[in-house]
Short mmCIF file of C-alpha atoms in Angstrom, two decimals:
data_model
loop_
_atom_site.label_atom_id
_atom_site.label_comp_id
_atom_site.label_asym_id
_atom_site.label_seq_id
_atom_site.Cartn_x
_atom_site.Cartn_y
_atom_site.Cartn_z
CA GLY A 1 7.93 31.57 -23.16
CA LYS A 2 11.07 30.31 -24.90
CA PRO A 3 11.33 29.77 -28.67
CA PHE A 4 11.74 26.15 -29.69
CA PRO A 5 15.34 25.54 -30.90
CA ALA A 6 15.71 25.45 -34.66
CA ASP A 7 18.26 22.62 -34.52
CA VAL A 8 15.98 20.22 -32.62
CA GLU A 9 14.10 17.72 -34.75
CA CYS A 10 10.49 17.35 -33.64
CA PRO A 11 7.86 15.46 -35.65
CA ASP A 12 4.19 16.37 -35.83
CA TYR A 13 2.32 14.32 -33.25
CA VAL A 14 -1.21 13.00 -33.13
CA MET A 15 -2.31 12.40 -29.54
CA ARG A 16 -4.20 9.17 -28.92
CA ALA A 17 -5.83 7.71 -25.83
CA CYS A 18 -6.38 4.16 -24.62
CA GLU A 19 -10.12 3.44 -24.50
CA ALA A 20 -9.63 1.04 -21.57
CA CYS A 21 -7.61 3.14 -19.10
CA GLY A 22 -7.31 6.65 -20.54
CA LEU A 23 -3.53 6.72 -21.02
CA GLU A 24 -2.66 9.39 -23.60
CA PHE A 25 0.33 8.90 -25.88
CA PRO A 26 1.68 10.35 -29.13
CA ASP A 27 1.76 8.87 -32.61
CA PRO A 28 4.59 8.52 -33.51
CA VAL A 29 6.17 7.67 -30.16
CA VAL A 30 9.33 9.71 -30.70
CA PRO A 31 11.01 11.22 -27.63
CA GLY A 32 13.01 14.40 -27.46
CA ASP A 33 16.59 13.95 -28.66
CA GLY A 34 19.82 14.94 -26.94
CA ALA A 35 19.68 18.44 -28.38
CA PHE A 36 16.15 18.92 -26.99
CA TYR A 37 17.07 17.81 -23.48
CA GLY A 38 20.32 19.73 -23.64
CA TRP A 39 18.19 22.84 -24.19
CA ILE A 40 15.30 22.22 -21.83
CA THR A 41 17.38 21.12 -18.84
CA THR A 42 19.03 24.54 -18.77
CA MET A 43 15.73 26.18 -17.83
CA PRO A 44 15.54 27.56 -14.27
CA ASN A 45 14.02 25.14 -11.75
CA TYR A 46 13.91 22.25 -14.23
CA TYR A 47 15.44 19.95 -11.60
CA LYS A 48 13.50 20.08 -8.35
CA SER A 49 15.40 20.39 -5.08
CA HIS A 50 12.68 18.45 -3.25
CA ARG A 51 9.56 16.42 -4.01
CA TRP A 52 6.86 15.28 -1.60
CA GLU A 53 7.26 11.75 -2.99
CA TRP A 54 10.73 11.57 -1.47
CA ASP A 55 9.34 12.00 2.04
CA GLU A 56 6.83 9.20 1.40
CA THR A 57 9.58 6.98 -0.02
CA ALA A 58 11.75 7.56 3.04
CA ARG A 59 8.84 6.60 5.30
CA LEU A 60 8.20 3.48 3.21
CA ALA A 61 11.88 2.49 3.37
CA GLN A 62 11.73 2.69 7.16
CA ALA A 63 8.42 0.81 7.34
CA VAL A 64 9.64 -2.15 5.22
CA GLN A 65 13.10 -2.05 6.84
CA ALA A 66 14.83 -1.62 3.49
CA THR A 67 18.61 -1.90 3.49
CA THR A 68 19.31 -1.47 -0.24
CA LEU A 69 17.92 0.95 -2.83
CA LEU A 70 18.51 1.51 -6.56
CA ASP A 71 17.55 4.91 -7.97
CA VAL A 72 16.94 4.78 -11.72
CA GLY A 73 17.57 8.04 -13.55
CA CYS A 74 19.43 9.43 -10.56
CA GLY A 75 20.58 12.59 -12.34
CA THR A 76 23.02 14.56 -10.22
CA GLY A 77 22.01 12.64 -7.09
CA VAL A 78 19.61 15.07 -5.42
CA PHE A 79 17.29 12.29 -4.22
CA LEU A 80 20.29 10.21 -3.12
CA ASP A 81 21.43 13.19 -1.02
CA PHE A 82 17.98 13.37 0.53
CA ILE A 83 17.57 9.69 1.32
CA ARG A 84 21.09 9.55 2.79
CA SER A 85 20.11 12.35 5.17
CA LYS A 86 17.17 10.23 6.33
CA SER A 87 18.98 6.90 6.72
CA ALA A 88 22.71 6.49 7.20
CA THR A 89 22.45 2.68 7.00
CA LEU A 90 20.57 2.43 3.69
CA LYS A 91 22.95 1.34 0.93
CA THR A 92 22.10 3.14 -2.31
CA VAL A 93 23.13 2.89 -5.95
CA GLY A 94 22.38 5.52 -8.57
CA LEU A 95 21.89 4.64 -12.22
CA ASP A 96 21.97 7.06 -15.13
CA THR A 97 22.90 7.07 -18.80
CA LEU A 98 24.50 10.52 -18.69
CA SER A 99 28.16 10.27 -17.70
CA GLU A 100 28.26 13.85 -16.39
CA SER A 101 25.44 13.07 -13.95
CA VAL A 102 27.13 9.87 -12.78
CA GLU A 103 30.37 11.71 -12.13
CA SER A 104 28.45 14.34 -10.16
CA CYS A 105 26.90 11.59 -8.01
CA ARG A 106 30.26 9.99 -7.39
CA GLY A 107 31.69 13.36 -6.46
CA LYS A 108 29.12 13.53 -3.65
CA GLY A 109 30.23 10.14 -2.34
CA HIS A 110 27.43 8.06 -3.87
CA GLN A 111 27.87 4.76 -5.64
CA ALA A 112 26.68 5.43 -9.20
CA VAL A 113 26.77 3.49 -12.46
CA CYS A 114 26.63 4.83 -16.01
CA SER A 115 24.40 2.31 -17.78
CA THR A 116 20.91 1.58 -18.98
CA LEU A 117 18.76 -0.36 -16.54
CA GLU A 118 18.46 -3.27 -18.96
CA ALA A 119 22.25 -3.59 -19.35
CA PHE A 120 22.69 -3.22 -15.59
CA VAL A 121 20.31 -6.11 -14.92
CA GLU A 122 21.66 -8.31 -17.73
CA ALA A 123 25.21 -7.86 -16.47
CA GLY A 124 24.15 -9.31 -13.14
CA ASP A 125 24.93 -6.11 -11.28
CA ALA A 126 21.49 -5.97 -9.63
CA PRO A 127 21.71 -8.09 -6.45
CA GLY A 128 17.99 -7.84 -5.74
CA PHE A 129 17.29 -4.48 -4.14
CA ASP A 130 14.74 -3.95 -1.39
CA MET A 131 13.55 -0.84 -3.25
CA VAL A 132 13.92 0.39 -6.83
CA THR A 133 12.86 3.98 -7.49
CA ALA A 134 12.27 6.18 -10.53
CA PHE A 135 10.92 9.68 -10.02
CA HIS A 136 9.39 11.41 -13.04
CA CYS A 137 11.03 9.06 -15.54
CA LEU A 138 8.14 6.89 -16.71
CA GLU A 139 6.47 9.67 -18.70
CA HIS A 140 9.65 10.26 -20.73
CA VAL A 141 10.26 6.73 -22.07
CA THR A 142 8.91 5.00 -25.18
CA ASP A 143 8.23 1.69 -23.37
CA PRO A 144 6.88 2.29 -19.84
CA VAL A 145 5.82 -1.35 -19.45
CA GLY A 146 9.35 -2.47 -20.33
CA LEU A 147 10.84 0.01 -17.85
CA LEU A 148 8.63 -1.19 -15.01
CA ARG A 149 9.41 -4.85 -15.77
CA SER A 150 13.14 -4.08 -15.77
CA MET A 151 12.79 -2.28 -12.45
CA ALA A 152 10.94 -5.30 -11.05
CA SER A 153 13.74 -7.61 -12.22
CA ALA A 154 16.21 -5.47 -10.25
CA ALA A 155 14.14 -5.89 -7.06
CA ARG A 156 14.12 -8.88 -4.76
CA PRO A 157 10.94 -10.97 -4.35
CA GLY A 158 8.64 -8.91 -2.15
CA GLY A 159 10.63 -5.77 -2.91
CA ARG A 160 9.03 -2.44 -3.75
CA VAL A 161 9.18 -0.62 -7.08
CA VAL A 162 8.42 3.05 -6.48
CA VAL A 163 7.43 5.33 -9.36
CA SER A 164 6.14 8.90 -9.43
CA VAL A 165 4.53 10.61 -12.42
CA PRO A 166 2.50 13.75 -13.13
CA LEU A 167 -1.24 13.07 -13.13
CA SER A 168 -3.06 14.39 -16.17
CA PRO A 169 -4.61 16.78 -16.48
CA PRO A 170 -2.77 18.73 -13.77
CA SER A 171 -4.53 21.67 -12.18
CA TRP A 172 -2.60 24.20 -14.26
CA GLU A 173 -4.17 22.74 -17.41
CA VAL A 174 -7.65 23.98 -16.51
CA MET A 175 -7.47 26.60 -19.26
CA GLY A 176 -5.33 24.71 -21.76
CA ARG A 177 -2.69 22.05 -22.16
CA ASP A 178 0.82 22.63 -20.85
CA CYS A 179 3.50 22.14 -23.51
CA LEU A 180 5.86 20.58 -20.93
CA ASN A 181 3.27 17.86 -20.30
CA MET A 182 3.20 16.97 -24.00
CA PRO A 183 5.67 15.37 -26.43
CA PRO A 184 8.54 15.55 -27.09
CA HIS A 185 8.95 16.17 -23.34
CA HIS A 186 6.31 13.85 -21.86
CA LEU A 187 5.43 10.91 -24.10
CA THR A 188 2.69 9.61 -21.84
CA ARG A 189 -0.01 11.39 -19.83
CA TRP A 190 -0.90 9.22 -16.84
CA THR A 191 -4.08 8.81 -14.82
CA ALA A 192 -4.66 6.74 -11.70
CA ALA A 193 -6.60 4.26 -13.87
CA SER A 194 -3.73 3.88 -16.33
CA LEU A 195 -1.26 3.30 -13.49
CA ARG A 196 -3.49 0.51 -12.17
CA GLN A 197 -3.60 -0.97 -15.67
CA LEU A 198 0.22 -0.81 -15.74
CA GLY A 199 0.32 -2.84 -12.53
CA ARG A 200 -1.98 -5.46 -14.04
CA ALA A 201 0.11 -5.62 -17.22
CA CYS A 202 3.21 -6.34 -15.10
CA ASN A 203 1.41 -8.68 -12.66
CA MET A 204 2.28 -6.58 -9.61
CA LYS A 205 0.22 -5.36 -6.70
CA LEU A 206 -0.10 -1.60 -6.63
CA GLN A 207 -1.02 1.21 -4.27
CA VAL A 208 -1.59 4.68 -5.73
CA THR A 209 -1.35 7.73 -3.49
CA SER A 210 -1.27 11.39 -4.44
CA ASP A 211 -0.27 14.83 -3.26
CA ASN A 212 -2.96 17.26 -2.20
CA GLY A 213 -2.49 19.37 -5.32
CA ALA A 214 -5.62 21.48 -5.67
CA MET A 215 -7.50 19.22 -3.28
CA LEU A 216 -7.90 21.01 0.05
CA ASP A 217 -10.36 20.18 2.80
CA SER A 218 -13.46 21.41 0.98
CA ILE A 219 -14.71 21.98 -2.56
CA PRO A 220 -15.08 25.77 -2.04
CA LYS A 221 -11.48 26.10 -0.82
CA SER A 222 -10.27 23.89 -3.65
CA VAL A 223 -12.07 25.97 -6.25
CA LEU A 224 -10.63 29.14 -4.73
CA TRP A 225 -7.10 27.68 -4.72
CA LEU A 226 -7.42 26.51 -8.32
CA PHE A 227 -8.91 29.83 -9.45
CA ARG A 228 -6.03 31.72 -7.84
CA GLU A 229 -3.46 29.45 -9.46
CA THR A 230 -5.06 29.77 -12.87
CA THR A 231 -5.62 33.52 -12.83
CA GLY A 232 -2.51 34.56 -10.91
CA ILE A 233 -4.26 35.97 -7.83
CA ALA A 234 -1.80 35.89 -4.91
CA ALA A 235 -2.54 33.45 -2.09
CA SER A 236 -2.26 36.35 0.33
CA ALA A 237 -5.09 38.21 -1.39
CA SER A 238 -8.28 38.63 0.59
CA TRP A 239 -11.45 36.60 0.04
CA SER A 240 -13.18 39.73 -1.20
CA HIS A 241 -10.47 40.35 -3.80
CA ALA A 242 -10.70 36.75 -4.97
CA ALA A 243 -14.51 36.94 -5.07
CA VAL A 244 -14.36 40.00 -7.32
CA GLY A 245 -12.00 38.11 -9.60
CA MET A 246 -14.38 35.15 -9.76
CA VAL A 247 -17.28 37.40 -10.71
CA LYS A 248 -15.20 38.87 -13.51
CA ARG A 249 -14.09 35.44 -14.78
CA PRO A 250 -17.07 33.06 -14.58
CA ASP A 251 -15.56 31.00 -17.42
CA VAL A 252 -12.56 30.16 -15.24
CA LEU A 253 -14.77 29.53 -12.20
CA VAL A 254 -16.92 27.01 -14.07
CA LYS A 255 -13.88 25.20 -15.46
CA CYS A 256 -12.25 25.03 -12.03
CA ALA A 257 -15.38 23.56 -10.45
CA ALA A 258 -15.81 21.03 -13.28
CA PHE A 259 -12.16 20.01 -12.97
CA LEU A 260 -12.54 19.21 -9.27
CA LEU A 261 -15.86 17.40 -9.58
CA LYS A 262 -14.52 15.05 -12.28
CA ARG A 263 -11.24 14.28 -10.47
CA GLU A 264 -10.18 10.65 -9.98
CA ARG A 265 -9.71 9.09 -6.55
CA SER A 266 -6.54 7.64 -5.10
CA ASP A 267 -6.52 4.42 -3.08
CA ASP A 268 -7.17 6.36 0.13
CA GLY A 269 -10.40 7.73 -1.35
CA ARG A 270 -9.27 11.34 -1.80
CA PRO A 271 -9.43 13.20 -5.11
CA VAL A 272 -5.99 13.03 -6.69
CA GLY A 273 -3.73 16.04 -6.94
CA ASN A 274 -1.11 16.79 -9.57
CA THR A 275 1.31 13.93 -8.91
CA ALA A 276 0.95 10.22 -8.21
CA LEU A 277 3.20 7.97 -6.17
CA ALA A 278 2.76 4.39 -7.33
CA VAL A 279 4.20 1.64 -5.14
CA PHE A 280 4.37 -1.75 -6.87
CA THR A 281 5.17 -4.95 -4.97
CA ARG A 282 7.09 -7.70 -6.74
CA ASP A 283 5.85 -11.25 -6.20
#
């Protein structure tokens, strides 16, 4: 609902898709510039105060007895705050290219470095972390394979590289594509299949899990949830009210049902939701 800034350069994009794994990407692969991100990051709720992936990452850190963690694209340190609240013994380092974010992290008592990941690794500052994380970063970069390989080089042998990305299409795209899930904001639109292909390209074992998203405990409930989300019917509305809405909008009902029936499966066999957590293991 906001007009695109006149001073932000944005090329015309043609969206293409990999025939092997379904990854969608723009041509040309040109990300948003500083002016674009300076504008979009001022939007309310752009930075999330919590993500379900963080809980899973904290559980994984405990399970593998991790003692060191590097967070790539740490921003103002919200995840570092969270993981510190879960483990007082875990030694963390935040990495970001924005000096203001790094200073904010340091102000909270975190160790943070202003650098690119590549320069950080080349300088020998990566001692071999037990875990290397990047939440909702992969879809913003021009070279996701290069980013994952750099993250792997910062991890110790047997260490975990943890990445989360939106899964496309998300449930809110039932009726049309979301501009925030397109370039210049998101340069890649990921599927579970394309994440598995990424693991193969980087020669790393991978486990893909997902949030529930629109996937509840039955297809009828899932269709109802998705219909409500798409049409704006409150979750507190009665079944009868929702049923009347479905009768009035059969086009939405059919699209919701088709969306759920075609959904991919995560490694635990469930239909995927709107976000994937990909855990790669370095050899």
